[in-house]
mmCIF file of C-alpha atoms in Angstrom:
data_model
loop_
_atom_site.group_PDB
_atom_site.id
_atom_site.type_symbol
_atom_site.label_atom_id
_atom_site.label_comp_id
_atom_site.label_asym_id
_atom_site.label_seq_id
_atom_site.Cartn_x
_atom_site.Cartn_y
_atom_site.Cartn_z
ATOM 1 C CA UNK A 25 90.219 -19.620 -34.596
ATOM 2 C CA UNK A 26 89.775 -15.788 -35.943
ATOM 3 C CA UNK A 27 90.235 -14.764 -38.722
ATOM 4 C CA UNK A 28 93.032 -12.270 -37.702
ATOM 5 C CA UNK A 29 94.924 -15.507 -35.798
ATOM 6 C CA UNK A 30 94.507 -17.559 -38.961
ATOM 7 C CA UNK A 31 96.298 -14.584 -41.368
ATOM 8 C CA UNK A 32 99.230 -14.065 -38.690
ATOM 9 C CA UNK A 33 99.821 -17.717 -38.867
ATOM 10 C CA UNK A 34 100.107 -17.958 -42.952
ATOM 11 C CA UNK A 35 102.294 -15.063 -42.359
ATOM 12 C CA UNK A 36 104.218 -16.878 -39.931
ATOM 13 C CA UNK A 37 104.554 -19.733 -41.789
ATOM 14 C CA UNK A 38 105.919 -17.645 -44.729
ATOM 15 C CA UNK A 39 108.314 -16.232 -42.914
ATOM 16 C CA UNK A 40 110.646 -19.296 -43.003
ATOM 17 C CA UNK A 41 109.871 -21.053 -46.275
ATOM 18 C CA UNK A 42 107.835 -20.555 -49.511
ATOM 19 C CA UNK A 43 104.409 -22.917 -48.993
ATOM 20 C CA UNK A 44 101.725 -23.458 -51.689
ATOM 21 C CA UNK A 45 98.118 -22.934 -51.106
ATOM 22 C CA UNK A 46 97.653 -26.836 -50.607
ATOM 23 C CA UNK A 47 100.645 -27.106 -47.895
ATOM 24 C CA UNK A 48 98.857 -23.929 -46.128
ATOM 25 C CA UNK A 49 96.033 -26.267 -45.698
ATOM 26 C CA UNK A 50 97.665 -29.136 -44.502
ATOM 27 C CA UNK A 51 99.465 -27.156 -42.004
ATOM 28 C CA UNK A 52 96.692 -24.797 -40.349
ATOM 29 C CA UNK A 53 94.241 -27.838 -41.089
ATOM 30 C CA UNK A 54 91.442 -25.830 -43.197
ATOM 31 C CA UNK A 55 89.556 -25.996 -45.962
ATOM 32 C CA UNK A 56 90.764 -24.943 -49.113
ATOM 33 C CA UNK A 57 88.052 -22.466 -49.681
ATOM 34 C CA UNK A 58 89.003 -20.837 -46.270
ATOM 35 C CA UNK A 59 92.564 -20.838 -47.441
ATOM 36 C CA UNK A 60 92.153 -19.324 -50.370
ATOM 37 C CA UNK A 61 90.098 -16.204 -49.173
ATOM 38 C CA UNK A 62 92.913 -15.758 -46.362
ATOM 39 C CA UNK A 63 95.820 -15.628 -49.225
ATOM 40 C CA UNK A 64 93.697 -13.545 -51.265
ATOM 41 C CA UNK A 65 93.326 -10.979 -48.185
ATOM 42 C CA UNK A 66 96.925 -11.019 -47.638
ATOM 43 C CA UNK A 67 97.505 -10.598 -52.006
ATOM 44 C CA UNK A 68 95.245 -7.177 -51.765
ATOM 45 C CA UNK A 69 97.259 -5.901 -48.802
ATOM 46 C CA UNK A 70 100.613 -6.213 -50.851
ATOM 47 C CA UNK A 71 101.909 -8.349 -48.057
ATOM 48 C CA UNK A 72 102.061 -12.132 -49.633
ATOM 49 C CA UNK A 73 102.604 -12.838 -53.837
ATOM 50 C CA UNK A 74 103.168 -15.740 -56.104
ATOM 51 C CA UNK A 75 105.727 -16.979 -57.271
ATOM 52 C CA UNK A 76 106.124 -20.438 -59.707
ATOM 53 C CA UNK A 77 108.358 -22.651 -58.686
ATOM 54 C CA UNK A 78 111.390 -23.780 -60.432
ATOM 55 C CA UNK A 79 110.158 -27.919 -60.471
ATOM 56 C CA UNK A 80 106.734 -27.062 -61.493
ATOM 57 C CA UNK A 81 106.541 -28.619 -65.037
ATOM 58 C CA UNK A 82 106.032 -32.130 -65.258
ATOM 59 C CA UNK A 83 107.047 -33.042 -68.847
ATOM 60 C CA UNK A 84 105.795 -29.441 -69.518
ATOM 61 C CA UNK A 85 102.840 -30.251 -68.975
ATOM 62 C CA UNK A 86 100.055 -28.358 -67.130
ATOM 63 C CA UNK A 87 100.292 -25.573 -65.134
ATOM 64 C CA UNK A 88 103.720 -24.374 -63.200
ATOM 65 C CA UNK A 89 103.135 -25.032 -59.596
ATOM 66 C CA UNK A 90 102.784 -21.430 -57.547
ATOM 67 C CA UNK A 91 103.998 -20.902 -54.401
ATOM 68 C CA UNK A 92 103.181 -17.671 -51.838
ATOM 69 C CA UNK A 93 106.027 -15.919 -50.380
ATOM 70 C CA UNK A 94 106.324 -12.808 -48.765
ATOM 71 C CA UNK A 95 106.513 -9.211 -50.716
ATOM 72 C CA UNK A 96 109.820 -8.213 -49.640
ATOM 73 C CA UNK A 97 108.913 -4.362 -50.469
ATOM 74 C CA UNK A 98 107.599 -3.907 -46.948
ATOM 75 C CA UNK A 99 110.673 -2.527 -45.192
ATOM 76 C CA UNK A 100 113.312 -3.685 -42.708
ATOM 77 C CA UNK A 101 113.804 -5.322 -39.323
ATOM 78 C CA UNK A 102 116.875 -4.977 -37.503
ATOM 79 C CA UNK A 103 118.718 -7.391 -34.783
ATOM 80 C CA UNK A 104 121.210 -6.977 -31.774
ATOM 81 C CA UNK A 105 122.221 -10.096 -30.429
ATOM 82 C CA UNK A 106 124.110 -8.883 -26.867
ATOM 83 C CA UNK A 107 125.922 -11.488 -25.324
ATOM 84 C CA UNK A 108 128.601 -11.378 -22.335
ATOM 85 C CA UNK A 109 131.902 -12.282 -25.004
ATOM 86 C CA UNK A 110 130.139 -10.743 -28.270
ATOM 87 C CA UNK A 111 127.624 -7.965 -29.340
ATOM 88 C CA UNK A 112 126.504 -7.542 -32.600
ATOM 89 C CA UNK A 113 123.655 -6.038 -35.093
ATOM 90 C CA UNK A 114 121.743 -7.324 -38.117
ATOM 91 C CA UNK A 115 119.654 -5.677 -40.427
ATOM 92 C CA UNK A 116 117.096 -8.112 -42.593
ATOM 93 C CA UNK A 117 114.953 -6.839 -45.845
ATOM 94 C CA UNK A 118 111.301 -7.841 -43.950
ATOM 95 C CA UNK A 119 110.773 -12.207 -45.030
ATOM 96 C CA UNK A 120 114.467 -12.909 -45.630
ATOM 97 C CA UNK A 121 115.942 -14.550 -43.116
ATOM 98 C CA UNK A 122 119.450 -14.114 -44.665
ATOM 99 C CA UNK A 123 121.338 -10.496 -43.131
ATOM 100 C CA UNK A 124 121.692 -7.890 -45.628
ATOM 101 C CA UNK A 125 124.142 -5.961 -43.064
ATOM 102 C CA UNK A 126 125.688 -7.070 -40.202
ATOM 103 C CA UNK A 127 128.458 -5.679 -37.615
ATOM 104 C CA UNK A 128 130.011 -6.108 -34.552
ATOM 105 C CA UNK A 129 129.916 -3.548 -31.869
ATOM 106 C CA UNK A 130 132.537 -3.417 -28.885
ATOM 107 C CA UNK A 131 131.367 -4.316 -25.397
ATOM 108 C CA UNK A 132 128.842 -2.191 -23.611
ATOM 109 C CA UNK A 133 128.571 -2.650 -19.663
ATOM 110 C CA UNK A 134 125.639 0.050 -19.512
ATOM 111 C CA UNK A 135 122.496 0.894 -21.454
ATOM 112 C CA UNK A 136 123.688 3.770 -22.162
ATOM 113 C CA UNK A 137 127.050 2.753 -24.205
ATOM 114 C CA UNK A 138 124.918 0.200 -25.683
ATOM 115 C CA UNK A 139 122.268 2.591 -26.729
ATOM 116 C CA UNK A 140 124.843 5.205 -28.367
ATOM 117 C CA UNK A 141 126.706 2.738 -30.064
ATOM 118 C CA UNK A 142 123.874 1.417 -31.974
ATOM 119 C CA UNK A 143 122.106 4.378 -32.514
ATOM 120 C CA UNK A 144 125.520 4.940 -34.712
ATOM 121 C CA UNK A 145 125.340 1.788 -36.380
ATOM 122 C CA UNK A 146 122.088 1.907 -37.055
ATOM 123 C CA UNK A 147 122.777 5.319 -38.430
ATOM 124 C CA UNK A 148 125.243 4.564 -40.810
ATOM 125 C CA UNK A 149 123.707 1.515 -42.290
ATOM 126 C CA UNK A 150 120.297 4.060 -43.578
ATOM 127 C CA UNK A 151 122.621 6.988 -44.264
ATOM 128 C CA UNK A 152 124.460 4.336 -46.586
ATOM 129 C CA UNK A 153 120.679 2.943 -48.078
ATOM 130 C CA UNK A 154 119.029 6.617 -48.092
ATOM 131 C CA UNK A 155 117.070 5.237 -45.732
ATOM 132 C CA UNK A 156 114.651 6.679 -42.203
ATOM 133 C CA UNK A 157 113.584 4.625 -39.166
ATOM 134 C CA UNK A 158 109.990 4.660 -40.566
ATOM 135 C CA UNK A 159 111.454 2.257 -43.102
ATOM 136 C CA UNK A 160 112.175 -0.012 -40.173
ATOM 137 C CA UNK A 161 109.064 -1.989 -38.744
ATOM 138 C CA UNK A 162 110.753 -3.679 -35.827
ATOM 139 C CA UNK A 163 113.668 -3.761 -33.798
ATOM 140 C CA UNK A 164 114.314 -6.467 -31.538
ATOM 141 C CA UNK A 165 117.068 -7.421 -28.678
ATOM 142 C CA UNK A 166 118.117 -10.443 -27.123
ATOM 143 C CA UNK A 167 119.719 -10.458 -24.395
ATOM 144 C CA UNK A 168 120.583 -13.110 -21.294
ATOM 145 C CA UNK A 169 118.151 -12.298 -18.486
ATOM 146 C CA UNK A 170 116.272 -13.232 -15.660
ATOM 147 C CA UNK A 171 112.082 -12.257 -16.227
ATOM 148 C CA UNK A 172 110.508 -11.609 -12.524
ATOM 149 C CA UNK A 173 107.143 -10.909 -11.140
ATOM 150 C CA UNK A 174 107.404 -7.874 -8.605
ATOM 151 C CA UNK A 175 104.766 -5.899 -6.802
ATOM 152 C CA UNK A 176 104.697 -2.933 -10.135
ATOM 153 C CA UNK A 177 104.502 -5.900 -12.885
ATOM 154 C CA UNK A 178 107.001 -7.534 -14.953
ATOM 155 C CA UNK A 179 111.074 -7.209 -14.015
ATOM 156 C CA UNK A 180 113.526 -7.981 -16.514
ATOM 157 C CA UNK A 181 117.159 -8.151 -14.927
ATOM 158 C CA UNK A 182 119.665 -8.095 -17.462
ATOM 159 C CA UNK A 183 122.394 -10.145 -17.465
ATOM 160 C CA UNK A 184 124.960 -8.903 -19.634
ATOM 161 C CA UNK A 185 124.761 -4.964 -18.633
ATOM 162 C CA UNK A 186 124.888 -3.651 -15.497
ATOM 163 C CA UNK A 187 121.884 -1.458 -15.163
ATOM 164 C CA UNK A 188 119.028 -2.443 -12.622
ATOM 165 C CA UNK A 189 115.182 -1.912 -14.292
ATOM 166 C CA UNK A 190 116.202 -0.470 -17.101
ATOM 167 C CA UNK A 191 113.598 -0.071 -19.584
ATOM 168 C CA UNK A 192 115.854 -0.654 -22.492
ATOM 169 C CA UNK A 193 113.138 -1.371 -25.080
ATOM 170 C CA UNK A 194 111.649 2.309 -24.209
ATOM 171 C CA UNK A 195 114.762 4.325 -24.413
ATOM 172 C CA UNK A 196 115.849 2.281 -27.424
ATOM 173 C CA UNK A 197 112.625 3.381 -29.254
ATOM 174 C CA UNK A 198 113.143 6.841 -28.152
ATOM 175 C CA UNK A 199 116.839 7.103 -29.582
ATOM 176 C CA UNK A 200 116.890 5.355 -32.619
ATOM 177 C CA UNK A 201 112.939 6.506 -33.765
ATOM 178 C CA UNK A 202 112.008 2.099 -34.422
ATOM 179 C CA UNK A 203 109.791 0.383 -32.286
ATOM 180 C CA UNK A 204 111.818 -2.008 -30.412
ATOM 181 C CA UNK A 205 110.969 -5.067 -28.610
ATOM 182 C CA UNK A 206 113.263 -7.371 -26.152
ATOM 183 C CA UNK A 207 113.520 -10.636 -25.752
ATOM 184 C CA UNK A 208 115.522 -13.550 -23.599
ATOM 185 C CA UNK A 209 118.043 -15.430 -25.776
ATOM 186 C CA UNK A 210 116.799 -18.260 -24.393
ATOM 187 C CA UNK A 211 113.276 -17.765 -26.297
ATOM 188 C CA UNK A 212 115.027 -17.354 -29.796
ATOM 189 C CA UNK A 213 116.874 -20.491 -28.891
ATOM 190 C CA UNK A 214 114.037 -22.345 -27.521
ATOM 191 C CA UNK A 215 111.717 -21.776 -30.908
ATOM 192 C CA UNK A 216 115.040 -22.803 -33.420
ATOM 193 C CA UNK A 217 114.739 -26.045 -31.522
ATOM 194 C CA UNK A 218 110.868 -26.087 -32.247
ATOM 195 C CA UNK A 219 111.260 -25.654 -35.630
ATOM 196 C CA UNK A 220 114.425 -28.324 -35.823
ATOM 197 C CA UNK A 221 112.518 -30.792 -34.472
ATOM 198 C CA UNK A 222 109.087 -29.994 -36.549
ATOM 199 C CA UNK A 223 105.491 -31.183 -36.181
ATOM 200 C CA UNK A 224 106.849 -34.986 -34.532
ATOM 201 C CA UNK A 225 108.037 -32.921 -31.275
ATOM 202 C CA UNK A 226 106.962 -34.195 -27.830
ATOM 203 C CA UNK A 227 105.596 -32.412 -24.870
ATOM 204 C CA UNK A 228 109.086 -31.668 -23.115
ATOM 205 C CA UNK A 229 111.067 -29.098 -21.056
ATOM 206 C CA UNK A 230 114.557 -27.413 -22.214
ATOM 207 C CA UNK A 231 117.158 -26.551 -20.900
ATOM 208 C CA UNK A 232 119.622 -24.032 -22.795
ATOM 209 C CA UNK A 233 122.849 -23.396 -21.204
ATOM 210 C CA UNK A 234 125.448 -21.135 -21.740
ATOM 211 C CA UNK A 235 127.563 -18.130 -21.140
ATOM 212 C CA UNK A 236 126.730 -19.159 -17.604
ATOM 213 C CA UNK A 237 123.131 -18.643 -17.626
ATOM 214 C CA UNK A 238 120.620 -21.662 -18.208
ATOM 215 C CA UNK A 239 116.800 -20.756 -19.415
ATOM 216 C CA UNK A 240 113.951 -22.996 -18.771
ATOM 217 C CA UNK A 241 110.959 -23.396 -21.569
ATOM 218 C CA UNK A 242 108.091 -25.522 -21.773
ATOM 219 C CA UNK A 243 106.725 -27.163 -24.868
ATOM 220 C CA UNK A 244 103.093 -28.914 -25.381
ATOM 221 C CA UNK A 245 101.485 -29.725 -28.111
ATOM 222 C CA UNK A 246 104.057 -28.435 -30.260
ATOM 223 C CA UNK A 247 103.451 -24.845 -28.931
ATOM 224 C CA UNK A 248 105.837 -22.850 -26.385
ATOM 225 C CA UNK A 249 103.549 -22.195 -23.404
ATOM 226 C CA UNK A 250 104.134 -18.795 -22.162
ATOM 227 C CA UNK A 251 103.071 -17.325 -19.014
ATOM 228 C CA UNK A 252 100.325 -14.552 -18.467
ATOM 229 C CA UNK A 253 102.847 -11.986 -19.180
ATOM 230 C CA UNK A 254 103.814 -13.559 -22.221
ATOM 231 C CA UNK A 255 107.361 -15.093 -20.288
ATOM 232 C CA UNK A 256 107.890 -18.787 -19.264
ATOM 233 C CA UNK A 257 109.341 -19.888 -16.181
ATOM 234 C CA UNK A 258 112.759 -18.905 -14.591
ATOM 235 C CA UNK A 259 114.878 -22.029 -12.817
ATOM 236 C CA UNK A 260 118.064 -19.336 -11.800
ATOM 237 C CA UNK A 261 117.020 -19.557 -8.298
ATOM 238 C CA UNK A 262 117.418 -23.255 -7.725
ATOM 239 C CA UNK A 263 119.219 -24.123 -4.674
ATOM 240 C CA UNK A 264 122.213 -25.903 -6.204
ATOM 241 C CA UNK A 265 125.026 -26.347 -3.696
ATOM 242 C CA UNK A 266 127.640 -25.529 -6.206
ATOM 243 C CA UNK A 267 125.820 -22.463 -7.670
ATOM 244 C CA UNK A 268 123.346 -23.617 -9.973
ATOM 245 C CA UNK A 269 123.499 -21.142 -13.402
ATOM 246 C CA UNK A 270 127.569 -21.608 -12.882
ATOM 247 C CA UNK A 271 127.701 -25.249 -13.120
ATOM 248 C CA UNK A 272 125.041 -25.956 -15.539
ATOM 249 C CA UNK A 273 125.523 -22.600 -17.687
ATOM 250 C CA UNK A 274 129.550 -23.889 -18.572
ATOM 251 C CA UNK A 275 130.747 -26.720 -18.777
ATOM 252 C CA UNK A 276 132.862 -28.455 -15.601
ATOM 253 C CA UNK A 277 133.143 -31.080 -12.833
ATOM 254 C CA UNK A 278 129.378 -30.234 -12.027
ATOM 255 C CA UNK A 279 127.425 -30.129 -14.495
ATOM 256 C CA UNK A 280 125.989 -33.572 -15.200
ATOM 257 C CA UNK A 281 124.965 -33.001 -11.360
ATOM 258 C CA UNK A 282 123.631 -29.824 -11.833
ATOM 259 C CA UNK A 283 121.431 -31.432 -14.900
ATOM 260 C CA UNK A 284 120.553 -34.129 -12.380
ATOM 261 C CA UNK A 285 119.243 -31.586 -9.888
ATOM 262 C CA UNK A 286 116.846 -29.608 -12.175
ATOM 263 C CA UNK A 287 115.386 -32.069 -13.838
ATOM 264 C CA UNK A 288 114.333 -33.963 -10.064
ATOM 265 C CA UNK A 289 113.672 -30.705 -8.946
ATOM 266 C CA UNK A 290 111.237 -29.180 -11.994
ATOM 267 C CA UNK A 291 110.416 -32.241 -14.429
ATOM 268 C CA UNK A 292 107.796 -33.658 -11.236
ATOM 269 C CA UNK A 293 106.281 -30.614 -11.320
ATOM 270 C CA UNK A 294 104.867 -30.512 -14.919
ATOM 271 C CA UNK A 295 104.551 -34.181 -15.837
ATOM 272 C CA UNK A 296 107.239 -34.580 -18.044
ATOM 273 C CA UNK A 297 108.726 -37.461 -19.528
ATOM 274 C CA UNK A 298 111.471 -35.771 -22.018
ATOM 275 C CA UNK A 299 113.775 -33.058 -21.523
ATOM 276 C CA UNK A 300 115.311 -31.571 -24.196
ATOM 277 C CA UNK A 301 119.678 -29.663 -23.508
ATOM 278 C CA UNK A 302 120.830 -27.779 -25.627
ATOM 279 C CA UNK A 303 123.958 -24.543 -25.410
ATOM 280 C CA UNK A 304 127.586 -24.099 -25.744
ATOM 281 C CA UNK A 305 127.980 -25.893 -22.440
ATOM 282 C CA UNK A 306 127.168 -29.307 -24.381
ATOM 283 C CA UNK A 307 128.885 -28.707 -27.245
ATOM 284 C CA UNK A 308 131.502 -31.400 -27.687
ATOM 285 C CA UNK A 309 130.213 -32.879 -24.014
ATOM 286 C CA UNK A 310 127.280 -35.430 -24.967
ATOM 287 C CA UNK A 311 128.354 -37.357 -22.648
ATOM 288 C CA UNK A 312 126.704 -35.664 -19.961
ATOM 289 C CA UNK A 313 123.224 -36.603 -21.415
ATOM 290 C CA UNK A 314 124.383 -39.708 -20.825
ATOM 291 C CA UNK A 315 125.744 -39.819 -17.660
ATOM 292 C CA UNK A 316 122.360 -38.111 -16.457
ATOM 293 C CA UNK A 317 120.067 -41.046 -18.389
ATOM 294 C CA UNK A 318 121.824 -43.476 -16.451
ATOM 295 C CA UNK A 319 121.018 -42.137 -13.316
ATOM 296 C CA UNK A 320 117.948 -41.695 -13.908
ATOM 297 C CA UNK A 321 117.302 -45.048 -14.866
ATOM 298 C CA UNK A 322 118.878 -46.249 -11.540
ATOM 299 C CA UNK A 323 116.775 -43.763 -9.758
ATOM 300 C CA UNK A 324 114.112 -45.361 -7.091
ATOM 301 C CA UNK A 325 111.635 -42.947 -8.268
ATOM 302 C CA UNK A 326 109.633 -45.278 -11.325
ATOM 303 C CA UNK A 327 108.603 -41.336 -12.631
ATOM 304 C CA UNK A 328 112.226 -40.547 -12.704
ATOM 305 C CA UNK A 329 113.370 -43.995 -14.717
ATOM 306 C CA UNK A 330 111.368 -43.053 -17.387
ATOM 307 C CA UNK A 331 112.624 -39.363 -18.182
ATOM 308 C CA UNK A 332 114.312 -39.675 -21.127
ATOM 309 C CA UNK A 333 117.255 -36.549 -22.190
ATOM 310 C CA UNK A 334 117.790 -35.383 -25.386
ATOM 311 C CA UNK A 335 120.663 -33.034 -26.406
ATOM 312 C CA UNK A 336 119.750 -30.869 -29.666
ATOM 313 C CA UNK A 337 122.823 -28.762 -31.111
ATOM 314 C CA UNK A 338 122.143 -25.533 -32.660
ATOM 315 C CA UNK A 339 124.539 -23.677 -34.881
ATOM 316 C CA UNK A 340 124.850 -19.730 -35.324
ATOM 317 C CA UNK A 341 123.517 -19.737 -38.426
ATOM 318 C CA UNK A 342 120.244 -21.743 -37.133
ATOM 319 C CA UNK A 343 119.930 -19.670 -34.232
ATOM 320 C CA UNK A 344 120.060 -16.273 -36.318
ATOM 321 C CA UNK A 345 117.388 -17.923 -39.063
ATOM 322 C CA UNK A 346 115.091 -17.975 -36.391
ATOM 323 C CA UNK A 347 115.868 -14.623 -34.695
ATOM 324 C CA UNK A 348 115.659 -13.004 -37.936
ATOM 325 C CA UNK A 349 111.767 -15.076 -38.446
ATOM 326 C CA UNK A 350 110.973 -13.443 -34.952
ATOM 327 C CA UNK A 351 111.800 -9.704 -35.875
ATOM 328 C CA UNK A 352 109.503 -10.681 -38.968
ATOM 329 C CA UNK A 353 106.924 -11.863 -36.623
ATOM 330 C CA UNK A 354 106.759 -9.355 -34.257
ATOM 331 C CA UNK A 355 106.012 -7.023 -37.168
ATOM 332 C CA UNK A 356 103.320 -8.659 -38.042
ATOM 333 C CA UNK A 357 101.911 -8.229 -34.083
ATOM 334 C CA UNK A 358 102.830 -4.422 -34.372
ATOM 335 C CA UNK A 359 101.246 -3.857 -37.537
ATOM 336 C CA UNK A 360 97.842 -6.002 -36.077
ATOM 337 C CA UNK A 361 97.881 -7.078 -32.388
ATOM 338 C CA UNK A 362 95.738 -10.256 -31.750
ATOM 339 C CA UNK A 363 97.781 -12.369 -28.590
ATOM 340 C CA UNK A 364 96.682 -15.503 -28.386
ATOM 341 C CA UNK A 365 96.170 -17.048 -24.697
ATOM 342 C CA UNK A 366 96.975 -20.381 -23.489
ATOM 343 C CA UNK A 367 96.041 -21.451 -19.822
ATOM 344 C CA UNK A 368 98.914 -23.490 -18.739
ATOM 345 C CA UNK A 369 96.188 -24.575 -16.097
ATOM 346 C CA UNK A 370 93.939 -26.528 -18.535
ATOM 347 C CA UNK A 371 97.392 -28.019 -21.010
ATOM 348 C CA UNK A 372 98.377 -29.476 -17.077
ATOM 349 C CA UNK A 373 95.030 -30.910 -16.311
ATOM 350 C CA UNK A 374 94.380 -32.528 -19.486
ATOM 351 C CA UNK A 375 98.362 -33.639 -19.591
ATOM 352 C CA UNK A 376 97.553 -35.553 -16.215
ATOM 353 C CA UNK A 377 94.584 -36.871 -17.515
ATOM 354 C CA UNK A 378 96.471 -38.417 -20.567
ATOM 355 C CA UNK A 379 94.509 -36.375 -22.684
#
């Protein structure tokens, strides 16, 4: 692992909790030499400090234990969350996941409404702190989407506003002056039930469903597995008779059907043996997980009796933890960008192989 890959991932890990040296090693799995040159690095850049922690005395005796956390000196990151019923915008001090401004903004049906209204927003909240964009190191939006492949590269075709192609990352950065990023909601979601389920999580595929849309991820060895172009796979397109994203993105007669369906249709394709719901269309409707189970388990297909569903809620305030964590780490890409590839070829070989 390089070095750069093993300071984003302290940095990551610091991002949602306080660690000390000792739990760094236990969770990166090196040495504690290693460790402590890494920390050190990160101390001289003013990015990382100690702190003692508040149980650190036994007895008084001995020395308080120290934890690292990040230097909160290093600027903001701000949010938009767009969604069909609700838009609204976040702005974080840079390693704390808790909003220090937040605000709703009325429904945009166009990039360009959407664009204007939180330039202004974003406006008024640095006016109010004296602040400029260049004290802003990231600004990232979420939005409901389907991610192509097309003959000129990567297509994202928004959900929410009606637009075709627009590069609404680009003329984002060029109105409000911050570097802005864009993501699917169903990624943010996706890595909130990653960290939920921690280090125990199996190999499994989700399903998140809501506001009529339904996003497919794929986890392995505890890691999302992303596609060349840093996307995972789409499942929109599956030929459901009752309209697939409708009956599985809210909740009706259908949708235990509909669950049915794309898990036949996709789990055979990548060796799964768990599948993971989660979205406002199972909210108060577990039942459905087990409806599906038991049709599996009556299924003549011996791969398909031994599937087992899992539905994972996730609150708001979970959801926007992690969101906030991700505007931290895609800082810490901007400010030093190291991608890391995974061939989803060679996790599917040595999954069939039963590693």
């Amino acid at each position: 692992m390089a070095e750069t890959t093993q300071l984003k991932n302290i940095m990551y890990l610091l991002h949602r909790r306080e660690l000390s040296q000792a739990e760094i090693c236990q969770e990166l799995n090196l040495s504690k030499s290693h460790v402590s040159a890494l920390v050190k690095s990160l101390e001289v850049r003013g990015l990382i400090c100690r702190t003692a922690a508040s149980a650190g005395r036994q007895g008084g005796m001995g020395r308080p234990r120290e934890l690292l956390r990040i230097c909160p000196q290093l600027g903001y990151t701000a949010l938009l969350i767009n969604m069909r019923a609700t838009c609204r915008c976040f702005c974080f001090e840079y390693g704390n996941p808790l909003p220090v401004y937040s605000v709703e903004l009325p429904r945009s049906t166009t990039a360009a409404e959407l664009i204007s209204r939180t330039q202004e927003t974003l406006t008024g909240f640095m006016t109010e702190r004296q602040l400029t964009p260049a004290d802003f190191l990231v600004f990232l939006v979420a939005e409901t989407g389907i991610v192509e492949h097309g003959f000129h590269g990567q297509i994202f075709t928004d959900r929410v506003l009606t637009d075709t192609l627009c590069p609404l990352p680009r003329l984002m950065t060029e109105a409000t002056g911050i570097p802005t990023a864009m993501c699917n909601l169903a990624y943010g979601h996706q890595r909130c039930i990653l960290e939920k389920l921690g280090p125990g999580a199996p190999d499994a595929l989700f399903f998140m469903c809501g506001e009529g849309a339904v996003g497919l991820g794929i986890m392995m060895r505890h890691e999302i597995i992303m596609g060349s172009c840093g996307v995972f796979p789409e499942c929109s397109h599956l030929n459901y008779a009752h309209g697939f994203e409708a009956s599985l993105g809210t909740y009706g007669e259908h949708t235990a059907d509909a669950l049915f369906f794309a898990i036949t249709q996709i789990a055979p394709i990548f060796m799964t043996d768990h599948i993971i719901v989660s979205g406002v269309a199972f909210e108060g409707h577990s039942e459905v997980v087990t409806e599906v189970m038991e049709r599996l388990k009556q299924d003549p297909n011996p791969y398909l009796r031994g599937i087992e569903v899992s539905y994972v809620p996730v609150s708001n305030a979970e959801r926007l933890r992690e969101y906030a964590c991700l505007t931290f780490d895609l800082a810490v890409d901007l400010k030093d960008p190291q991608p890391v590839r995974r061939s989803l070829n060679d996790l599917l070989v040595s999954k069939r192989r039963g590693r």
